[in-house]
Each structure stands twice: as C-alpha cells, then as structure tokens.
Amino acid sequence: MAGNPRFEQKIVRAVLWTMTGATILILLFIVAFILRRGLPEVSLEFLTRNPENMGVEGGIFPTIVGTLALTLMAIVIATPLGVGTAIYLTEYTWENRLTRIIRFGADCLAGIPSILFGLFGFILFVTKLKLGWSILSGGLTLSFMILPTIIRTSEEAIRSVPAAYREVSASLGCTKWQTVTRVVLPSALPGITTGVILSIGRSIGETAAVIFTAGSSLHIPTSLFSSSRTMAVHFYILAREGISMPNAYGTAAVLVATILMINIVSYYLMHRFTRKYS
Amino acid sequence: MTRLERNDRLIRLGLLMIAFSAVSILIVITLFIFSEGTPIMFKYGPGRFLFGLDWYPSEKAFGLLPMIVGSFFVTAGALLVGVPMGLACAIVLTQFASKRVGRILKPVIELLAGIPSVVYGFIGIVVIVPLIRENLGGPGLSVLAASLVLGVMILPTVISISIDAFQAVPPTYREGSIALGATVWQTIRMVMFPAARSGIVAAVILGMGRAIGETMAVIMIAGNAAAIPGSPLAPVRTLTSNIALEMGYASGEHREALFATGVILFVIIMALNILANWTSARRKR
C-alpha cells in the first residue's frame, strides 16, 4: 500500500467519507427517531392544555409559556449588551490589550459549562438577591450564557459590512454614532439576527442552567417572579422519572421541531447575508 | 466642542462599559463560585476533597476523586469517538467534497450543535443503553454509553474549529504540494496537517471542555454511582452530575461541598480555555 499512493488515497478517501456519512446518519436518526415517535402524540390539545397529574396526562401549555418568557427575557437582556460590545470592538477601538482582554473574557464565558451558570444563578439570583426560583432569575442566568454567542456573531456581521459604507458616511459629515446607527447596523442586521436566533435555539434547549434558577413549577407564570418550567426541563423530568413516555416523546418532538425550524431560518438568513457581501 | 462631539464621547464611554459586561460577568461568576466552594475545602483540607474516595456528604465524607476520575474517563472516551469522526468530517468538507456538497453537509452537521443535551440523553436511554445491556452485559448505564453520546455531542465543536484551522492554511501550500505530484491525501498528511496542527489541538482541547462540562445527557446515561468505575461497562458519576443530582435537596455543608465540586470543575475548564487560547494565539503569530 505504501508503494502506491493512488491506491492509498482511494482507501483513505472511502474511510473518511464513510465516517462523514455516519455523522450525518446519526443526526438524521436522532431527528427522525424523535419526530416519528413524538409527533403522533402532538395535537392542538397537547399544545394548549394544562398538564394533569404531574404530566402523566394533559398537555404542555404552561411549559411553552415558560420557555417563551425565559427566552424572551434572556434575549432582551443579552442582545443590547452583545451588540454594544461588538460595536465597541469593531468601530470604536483597534486591536490592543483591552480588546484582547474583552475577547478572552467572552471566550472563557463561552466555555463555562451550563451547570456552573446554574450554580451561579442559584446562589446570586435565587438566594442572595432573594428573587427565588423565577423567570427573572432564570432569564438573567440564560442571558449571561448566550452573551458570548451574540457578541461573536454580531462582531462578524459588523465586520463584514464593507469599509466603503463607513467612508462614504463619514465623508458626508456624519459622526461615528450616526454612521454606526444609520449605516453599519442596518447593513449588519441580518447577520446580527442570525446570532440572536441561534441564541434563542440555545435558550430553548437549555436545562441545567434553568432547572436551578427558574424552578419546575407547572403553573402558568403570572409575573416575572413566578417559578416556571420550560419544555426542556419538563421533558427531562418526564423522561428521567419515567412519568409518562408518550408525553415525553411528544414534548421532545415539539422541542426538536422548534429547534429544527430555528436552525433553518437562521441558516437561510445567514446565507442571504453572506451572499450580499461576498 | 459641539453637542454632537460631546454626545459621541458619552456614547464611546457607554459602549466601553457595555464591552466589559462579559469580563465582569466572568469575574462575578468566578468570585461567587469560589466564595461558596473554597471555605469548606480549607476547613477540611483540599486533600480530603481531591483524593478522598468516599462521598457520603451526610457523614462529612467529601471525597471527590471518583468524580474527578469519572469525568476524566468519560471525557477520554468522548475524545476517542469524537476526534477521529470530527477530523474526518473536517477533512472531507474542506479537502474532498465539492463546494456544492459542502454547502449542503455543513449546515446539517451544524444542526447537531442545536439539538438539546436532554434529547441526546434521551436517545442514550432508549437506544444506546439497552443496546449495551443486551449485547455487552452490565447495567448499560455506563462509561461506554456516556462516551458514545458525548463523542457525538462534541462533534460540532471539533468539526467547526478544525475546519477553520484547515481553511487558515494558505492555499498556495496545498497547490504547491499538488503541483509537485503529491496526491490529495499525501498533501493532507504531510502539508495540511502540520500547518493546521495548532488549530486542531485547539479543537481537541475545546471538545474536551465541552465533554467535561456536559451535564444533563451524562446524568441520564452514566448510572451515577459515586465510585471509580472498574470497566467501561460500569456506571460512573462525573463532577457535573454530582452537582446536578444533589443540588435540588442539599443544604449546609453538603451544599458547600457541591460548590467545592463546582470550583474543581471551574478550575479544569479555565485551564483548558487558557490552553486553547494560548495554542490559537501561537498559531496567529
């Protein structure tokens, strides 16, 4: 084999393609498995009714409300912080020690496991600040978790706006801030939106950080201070405690279908955005 | 100074403060986890935590060694599965696949990152664990099951960072090698790999960080026995599972011991982050 590089290449190529094919198959298997077993359980009633008997019967309506509330909260807090950081890094400074510290901080934050965010949120928001298990505690914790993603995607989006746009705006006598808000941000918007949508996906699927900060109450949340259970937490409890397999499959199907749609939308947006500037 | 210029200065200052949000959050998280977790470690001596074999928090036995070793085993297993698969995907996508095929395959692989960890854990329970129990024996909930599932979960990290590493190699390297008559595989092995090495190392390190930090999927499939596993088919408890399993009801010193677990996890993760940062900084130079 060593004597024939072409033959060796053929074999290696086949092996590598097989492994790539296996990766794709695993993904397709996971999605198909959950949807095929779960979708038959999903009905309008399943989505709009309250769970009964701890989730043995009934639907998942409160968990949908809880998921939406927590995600919205996280996005509302993290987006201005993330986009602001990205604007500062791209428009208001050059590469120096300060930007390296900021980037390193964001990278480290991205690497922290969600259970540590959960521990931190539990001790700071739930215990020390006495917010209890609530949408507020959970939303704040989640927003910290998704911040690095929003910073990174916004920075990439802003950087890909051609320099000529800024030069024209400046030559017309606009201040930096006018250039940023009226020229750069509108052009970078689809890219920034992609990052936000990906973060929504991450918030929806998160369990470890949420279960210790938002709690697992099955009531429909009425204020920012109510405890609430998300779909992911509900699914985890149903599956792990073996409460109801059909309802677990149903919840999983809703979860996976939502995330599938979110990824498709963000991919479509990103594709359109990169085509525009390349 | 005009009003507009003054405004611009204020805005710059405001943005600078916002830009420090990530760093500040990191610092606050560090402070809180350390201030909750370290006092008990020093009260009983760090050695008792790091090298103790018994975990009976109600009897003040806070040995975390089984969990440290457990996290290490499961992570090593995940790397054995995830690194070869991930590198294969990265090589195929950057070197073998046509642009069109790559454009279809890449988002499909990225979707793997979007699937929630509870769903991976669930697939582990209903598919992988029974397969292991019936074919290889043991309880099924095991190091092996956790390694397989985690191996798939770290794929997106390994793939996307090694793709970046391969793409950062100047195209002239590859063209030069092909022009000298090397096959694509010889080029990959002898030119691309050495040139992209530090990026690939960073991919492996960050994949390792993902595997060590993963919680929900591992709790569901690893069996969670707080003892050093004797074989790949034995159940195992990781540092992350130790926290998540008992946080719900722990109080007093037990809870502090869980924060001590968090401290150890945090130190490992930060060391990996710094290592990855250092390797990729070296590459840029």
mmCIF file with all atom_site columns, N, CA and C in Angstrom, chain A residues 222-263:
data_model
loop_
_atom_site.group_PDB
_atom_site.id
_atom_site.type_symbol
_atom_site.label_atom_id
_atom_site.label_alt_id
_atom_site.label_comp_id
_atom_site.label_asym_id
_atom_site.label_entity_id
_atom_site.label_seq_id
_atom_site.pdbx_PDB_ins_code
_atom_site.Cartn_x
_atom_site.Cartn_y
_atom_site.Cartn_z
_atom_site.occupancy
_atom_site.B_iso_or_equiv
_atom_site.pdbx_formal_charge
_atom_site.auth_seq_id
_atom_site.auth_comp_id
_atom_site.auth_asym_id
_atom_site.auth_atom_id
_atom_site.pdbx_PDB_model_num
ATOM 1   N N  . THR A 1 222 ? -47.369 34.006 36.109 1.00 0.00 ? 222 THR A N  1
ATOM 2   C CA . THR A 1 222 ? -48.194 35.205 36.046 1.00 0.00 ? 222 THR A CA 1
ATOM 3   C C  . THR A 1 222 ? -47.373 36.478 36.150 1.00 0.00 ? 222 THR A C  1
ATOM 4   N N  . SER A 1 223 ? -46.141 36.379 36.684 1.00 0.00 ? 223 SER A N  1
ATOM 5   C CA . SER A 1 223 ? -45.298 37.563 36.746 1.00 0.00 ? 223 SER A CA 1
ATOM 6   C C  . SER A 1 223 ? -43.846 37.150 36.586 1.00 0.00 ? 223 SER A C  1
ATOM 7   N N  . LEU A 1 224 ? -42.954 38.136 36.565 1.00 0.00 ? 224 LEU A N  1
ATOM 8   C CA . LEU A 1 224 ? -41.527 37.828 36.428 1.00 0.00 ? 224 LEU A CA 1
ATOM 9   C C  . LEU A 1 224 ? -41.007 37.062 37.627 1.00 0.00 ? 224 LEU A C  1
ATOM 10  N N  . PHE A 1 225 ? -41.780 37.096 38.721 1.00 0.00 ? 225 PHE A N  1
ATOM 11  C CA . PHE A 1 225 ? -41.317 36.432 39.934 1.00 0.00 ? 225 PHE A CA 1
ATOM 12  C C  . PHE A 1 225 ? -41.905 35.034 40.112 1.00 0.00 ? 225 PHE A C  1
ATOM 13  N N  . SER A 1 226 ? -42.713 34.575 39.130 1.00 0.00 ? 226 SER A N  1
ATOM 14  C CA . SER A 1 226 ? -43.228 33.212 39.280 1.00 0.00 ? 226 SER A CA 1
ATOM 15  C C  . SER A 1 226 ? -42.199 32.213 38.794 1.00 0.00 ? 226 SER A C  1
ATOM 16  N N  . SER A 1 227 ? -42.178 31.079 39.494 1.00 0.00 ? 227 SER A N  1
ATOM 17  C CA . SER A 1 227 ? -41.369 29.961 39.046 1.00 0.00 ? 227 SER A CA 1
ATOM 18  C C  . SER A 1 227 ? -42.018 29.363 37.816 1.00 0.00 ? 227 SER A C  1
ATOM 19  N N  . SER A 1 228 ? -41.193 28.811 36.940 1.00 0.00 ? 228 SER A N  1
ATOM 20  C CA . SER A 1 228 ? -41.771 28.283 35.716 1.00 0.00 ? 228 SER A CA 1
ATOM 21  C C  . SER A 1 228 ? -40.944 27.132 35.183 1.00 0.00 ? 228 SER A C  1
ATOM 22  N N  . ARG A 1 229 ? -41.602 26.182 34.549 1.00 0.00 ? 229 ARG A N  1
ATOM 23  C CA . ARG A 1 229 ? -40.896 25.035 33.997 1.00 0.00 ? 229 ARG A CA 1
ATOM 24  C C  . ARG A 1 229 ? -40.820 25.197 32.481 1.00 0.00 ? 229 ARG A C  1
ATOM 25  N N  . THR A 1 230 ? -39.637 25.016 31.902 1.00 0.00 ? 230 THR A N  1
ATOM 26  C CA . THR A 1 230 ? -39.536 25.109 30.444 1.00 0.00 ? 230 THR A CA 1
ATOM 27  C C  . THR A 1 230 ? -39.805 23.738 29.815 1.00 0.00 ? 230 THR A C  1
ATOM 28  N N  . MET A 1 231 ? -39.976 23.727 28.502 1.00 0.00 ? 231 MET A N  1
ATOM 29  C CA . MET A 1 231 ? -40.216 22.460 27.803 1.00 0.00 ? 231 MET A CA 1
ATOM 30  C C  . MET A 1 231 ? -39.077 21.478 28.036 1.00 0.00 ? 231 MET A C  1
ATOM 31  N N  . ALA A 1 232 ? -37.826 21.994 27.974 1.00 0.00 ? 232 ALA A N  1
ATOM 32  C CA . ALA A 1 232 ? -36.671 21.108 28.128 1.00 0.00 ? 232 ALA A CA 1
ATOM 33  C C  . ALA A 1 232 ? -36.648 20.488 29.526 1.00 0.00 ? 232 ALA A C  1
ATOM 34  N N  . VAL A 1 233 ? -36.946 21.305 30.545 1.00 0.00 ? 233 VAL A N  1
ATOM 35  C CA . VAL A 1 233 ? -36.962 20.794 31.915 1.00 0.00 ? 233 VAL A CA 1
ATOM 36  C C  . VAL A 1 233 ? -38.095 19.781 32.084 1.00 0.00 ? 233 VAL A C  1
ATOM 37  N N  . HIS A 1 234 ? -39.263 20.110 31.516 1.00 0.00 ? 234 HIS A N  1
ATOM 38  C CA . HIS A 1 234 ? -40.421 19.217 31.590 1.00 0.00 ? 234 HIS A CA 1
ATOM 39  C C  . HIS A 1 234 ? -40.074 17.861 30.965 1.00 0.00 ? 234 HIS A C  1
ATOM 40  N N  . PHE A 1 235 ? -39.476 17.915 29.788 1.00 0.00 ? 235 PHE A N  1
ATOM 41  C CA . PHE A 1 235 ? -39.075 16.697 29.080 1.00 0.00 ? 235 PHE A CA 1
ATOM 42  C C  . PHE A 1 235 ? -38.099 15.885 29.930 1.00 0.00 ? 235 PHE A C  1
ATOM 43  N N  . TYR A 1 236 ? -37.126 16.569 30.525 1.00 0.00 ? 236 TYR A N  1
ATOM 44  C CA . TYR A 1 236 ? -36.130 15.892 31.357 1.00 0.00 ? 236 TYR A CA 1
ATOM 45  C C  . TYR A 1 236 ? -36.805 15.188 32.525 1.00 0.00 ? 236 TYR A C  1
ATOM 46  N N  . ILE A 1 237 ? -37.732 15.898 33.200 1.00 0.00 ? 237 ILE A N  1
ATOM 47  C CA . ILE A 1 237 ? -38.396 15.308 34.371 1.00 0.00 ? 237 ILE A CA 1
ATOM 48  C C  . ILE A 1 237 ? -39.275 14.126 33.956 1.00 0.00 ? 237 ILE A C  1
ATOM 49  N N  . LEU A 1 238 ? -40.025 14.311 32.861 1.00 0.00 ? 238 LEU A N  1
ATOM 50  C CA . LEU A 1 238 ? -40.889 13.213 32.387 1.00 0.00 ? 238 LEU A CA 1
ATOM 51  C C  . LEU A 1 238 ? -40.062 11.976 32.049 1.00 0.00 ? 238 LEU A C  1
ATOM 52  N N  . ALA A 1 239 ? -38.941 12.181 31.351 1.00 0.00 ? 239 ALA A N  1
ATOM 53  C CA . ALA A 1 239 ? -38.149 11.044 30.880 1.00 0.00 ? 239 ALA A CA 1
ATOM 54  C C  . ALA A 1 239 ? -37.377 10.390 32.020 1.00 0.00 ? 239 ALA A C  1
ATOM 55  N N  . ARG A 1 240 ? -36.763 11.214 32.879 1.00 0.00 ? 240 ARG A N  1
ATOM 56  C CA . ARG A 1 240 ? -35.886 10.660 33.895 1.00 0.00 ? 240 ARG A CA 1
ATOM 57  C C  . ARG A 1 240 ? -36.670 9.972  35.000 1.00 0.00 ? 240 ARG A C  1
ATOM 58  N N  . GLU A 1 241 ? -37.817 10.565 35.345 1.00 0.00 ? 241 GLU A N  1
ATOM 59  C CA . GLU A 1 241 ? -38.591 9.941  36.414 1.00 0.00 ? 241 GLU A CA 1
ATOM 60  C C  . GLU A 1 241 ? -39.622 8.975  35.851 1.00 0.00 ? 241 GLU A C  1
ATOM 61  N N  . GLY A 1 242 ? -39.571 8.755  34.540 1.00 0.00 ? 242 GLY A N  1
ATOM 62  C CA . GLY A 1 242 ? -40.471 7.789  33.903 1.00 0.00 ? 242 GLY A CA 1
ATOM 63  C C  . GLY A 1 242 ? -41.932 8.091  34.148 1.00 0.00 ? 242 GLY A C  1
ATOM 64  N N  . ILE A 1 243 ? -42.307 9.383  34.176 1.00 0.00 ? 243 ILE A N  1
ATOM 65  C CA . ILE A 1 243 ? -43.678 9.772  34.485 1.00 0.00 ? 243 ILE A CA 1
ATOM 66  C C  . ILE A 1 243 ? -44.619 9.368  33.346 1.00 0.00 ? 243 ILE A C  1
ATOM 67  N N  . SER A 1 244 ? -44.232 9.728  32.139 1.00 0.00 ? 244 SER A N  1
ATOM 68  C CA . SER A 1 244 ? -45.068 9.343  31.013 1.00 0.00 ? 244 SER A CA 1
ATOM 69  C C  . SER A 1 244 ? -44.239 9.354  29.741 1.00 0.00 ? 244 SER A C  1
ATOM 70  N N  . MET A 1 245 ? -43.984 8.180  29.171 1.00 0.00 ? 245 MET A N  1
ATOM 71  C CA . MET A 1 245 ? -43.180 8.122  27.959 1.00 0.00 ? 245 MET A CA 1
ATOM 72  C C  . MET A 1 245 ? -43.865 8.794  26.775 1.00 0.00 ? 245 MET A C  1
ATOM 73  N N  . PRO A 1 246 ? -45.187 8.536  26.551 1.00 0.00 ? 246 PRO A N  1
ATOM 74  C CA . PRO A 1 246 ? -45.820 9.211  25.401 1.00 0.00 ? 246 PRO A CA 1
ATOM 75  C C  . PRO A 1 246 ? -45.705 10.725 25.487 1.00 0.00 ? 246 PRO A C  1
ATOM 76  N N  . ASN A 1 247 ? -45.941 11.294 26.695 1.00 0.00 ? 247 ASN A N  1
ATOM 77  C CA . ASN A 1 247 ? -45.834 12.743 26.832 1.00 0.00 ? 247 ASN A CA 1
ATOM 78  C C  . ASN A 1 247 ? -44.390 13.223 26.701 1.00 0.00 ? 247 ASN A C  1
ATOM 79  N N  . ALA A 1 248 ? -43.430 12.389 27.141 1.00 0.00 ? 248 ALA A N  1
ATOM 80  C CA . ALA A 1 248 ? -42.023 12.750 26.977 1.00 0.00 ? 248 ALA A CA 1
ATOM 81  C C  . ALA A 1 248 ? -41.686 12.842 25.484 1.00 0.00 ? 248 ALA A C  1
ATOM 82  N N  . TYR A 1 249 ? -42.116 11.823 24.723 1.00 0.00 ? 249 TYR A N  1
ATOM 83  C CA . TYR A 1 249 ? -41.869 11.842 23.288 1.00 0.00 ? 249 TYR A CA 1
ATOM 84  C C  . TYR A 1 249 ? -42.528 13.054 22.637 1.00 0.00 ? 249 TYR A C  1
ATOM 85  N N  . GLY A 1 250 ? -43.752 13.347 23.048 1.00 0.00 ? 250 GLY A N  1
ATOM 86  C CA . GLY A 1 250 ? -44.468 14.480 22.476 1.00 0.00 ? 250 GLY A CA 1
ATOM 87  C C  . GLY A 1 250 ? -43.733 15.785 22.727 1.00 0.00 ? 250 GLY A C  1
ATOM 88  N N  . THR A 1 251 ? -43.312 15.982 23.998 1.00 0.00 ? 251 THR A N  1
ATOM 89  C CA . THR A 1 251 ? -42.582 17.209 24.340 1.00 0.00 ? 251 THR A CA 1
ATOM 90  C C  . THR A 1 251 ? -41.278 17.291 23.551 1.00 0.00 ? 251 THR A C  1
ATOM 91  N N  . ALA A 1 252 ? -40.576 16.149 23.456 1.00 0.00 ? 252 ALA A N  1
ATOM 92  C CA . ALA A 1 252 ? -39.307 16.134 22.723 1.00 0.00 ? 252 ALA A CA 1
ATOM 93  C C  . ALA A 1 252 ? -39.535 16.517 21.267 1.00 0.00 ? 252 ALA A C  1
ATOM 94  N N  . ALA A 1 253 ? -40.635 16.024 20.686 1.00 0.00 ? 253 ALA A N  1
ATOM 95  C CA . ALA A 1 253 ? -40.907 16.323 19.279 1.00 0.00 ? 253 ALA A CA 1
ATOM 96  C C  . ALA A 1 253 ? -41.134 17.818 19.086 1.00 0.00 ? 253 ALA A C  1
ATOM 97  N N  . VAL A 1 254 ? -41.894 18.431 20.006 1.00 0.00 ? 254 VAL A N  1
ATOM 98  C CA . VAL A 1 254 ? -42.127 19.882 19.907 1.00 0.00 ? 254 VAL A CA 1
ATOM 99  C C  . VAL A 1 254 ? -40.793 20.627 20.019 1.00 0.00 ? 254 VAL A C  1
ATOM 100 N N  . LEU A 1 255 ? -39.973 20.187 20.976 1.00 0.00 ? 255 LEU A N  1
ATOM 101 C CA . LEU A 1 255 ? -38.659 20.803 21.198 1.00 0.00 ? 255 LEU A CA 1
ATOM 102 C C  . LEU A 1 255 ? -37.780 20.698 19.947 1.00 0.00 ? 255 LEU A C  1
ATOM 103 N N  . VAL A 1 256 ? -37.661 19.476 19.424 1.00 0.00 ? 256 VAL A N  1
ATOM 104 C CA . VAL A 1 256 ? -36.783 19.255 18.268 1.00 0.00 ? 256 VAL A CA 1
ATOM 105 C C  . VAL A 1 256 ? -37.314 19.979 17.029 1.00 0.00 ? 256 VAL A C  1
ATOM 106 N N  . ALA A 1 257 ? -38.639 19.946 16.833 1.00 0.00 ? 257 ALA A N  1
ATOM 107 C CA . ALA A 1 257 ? -39.213 20.616 15.660 1.00 0.00 ? 257 ALA A CA 1
ATOM 108 C C  . ALA A 1 257 ? -38.947 22.122 15.733 1.00 0.00 ? 257 ALA A C  1
ATOM 109 N N  . THR A 1 258 ? -39.115 22.697 16.929 1.00 0.00 ? 258 THR A N  1
ATOM 110 C CA . THR A 1 258 ? -38.856 24.135 17.085 1.00 0.00 ? 258 THR A CA 1
ATOM 111 C C  . THR A 1 258 ? -37.406 24.453 16.742 1.00 0.00 ? 258 THR A C  1
ATOM 112 N N  . ILE A 1 259 ? -36.493 23.653 17.284 1.00 0.00 ? 259 ILE A N  1
ATOM 113 C CA . ILE A 1 259 ? -35.070 23.931 17.069 1.00 0.00 ? 259 ILE A CA 1
ATOM 114 C C  . ILE A 1 259 ? -34.682 23.730 15.613 1.00 0.00 ? 259 ILE A C  1
ATOM 115 N N  . LEU A 1 260 ? -35.304 22.733 14.980 1.00 0.00 ? 260 LEU A N  1
ATOM 116 C CA . LEU A 1 260 ? -35.085 22.498 13.546 1.00 0.00 ? 260 LEU A CA 1
ATOM 117 C C  . LEU A 1 260 ? -35.478 23.740 12.750 1.00 0.00 ? 260 LEU A C  1
ATOM 118 N N  . MET A 1 261 ? -36.662 24.272 13.057 1.00 0.00 ? 261 MET A N  1
ATOM 119 C CA . MET A 1 261 ? -37.147 25.447 12.327 1.00 0.00 ? 261 MET A CA 1
ATOM 120 C C  . MET A 1 261 ? -36.219 26.639 12.567 1.00 0.00 ? 261 MET A C  1
ATOM 121 N N  . ILE A 1 262 ? -35.812 26.822 13.824 1.00 0.00 ? 262 ILE A N  1
ATOM 122 C CA . ILE A 1 262 ? -34.931 27.948 14.153 1.00 0.00 ? 262 ILE A CA 1
ATOM 123 C C  . ILE A 1 262 ? -33.624 27.859 13.364 1.00 0.00 ? 262 ILE A C  1
ATOM 124 N N  . ASN A 1 263 ? -33.070 26.647 13.280 1.00 0.00 ? 263 ASN A N  1
ATOM 125 C CA . ASN A 1 263 ? -31.810 26.492 12.550 1.00 0.00 ? 263 ASN A CA 1
ATOM 126 C C  . ASN A 1 263 ? -31.987 26.751 11.066 1.00 0.00 ? 263 ASN A C  1
#
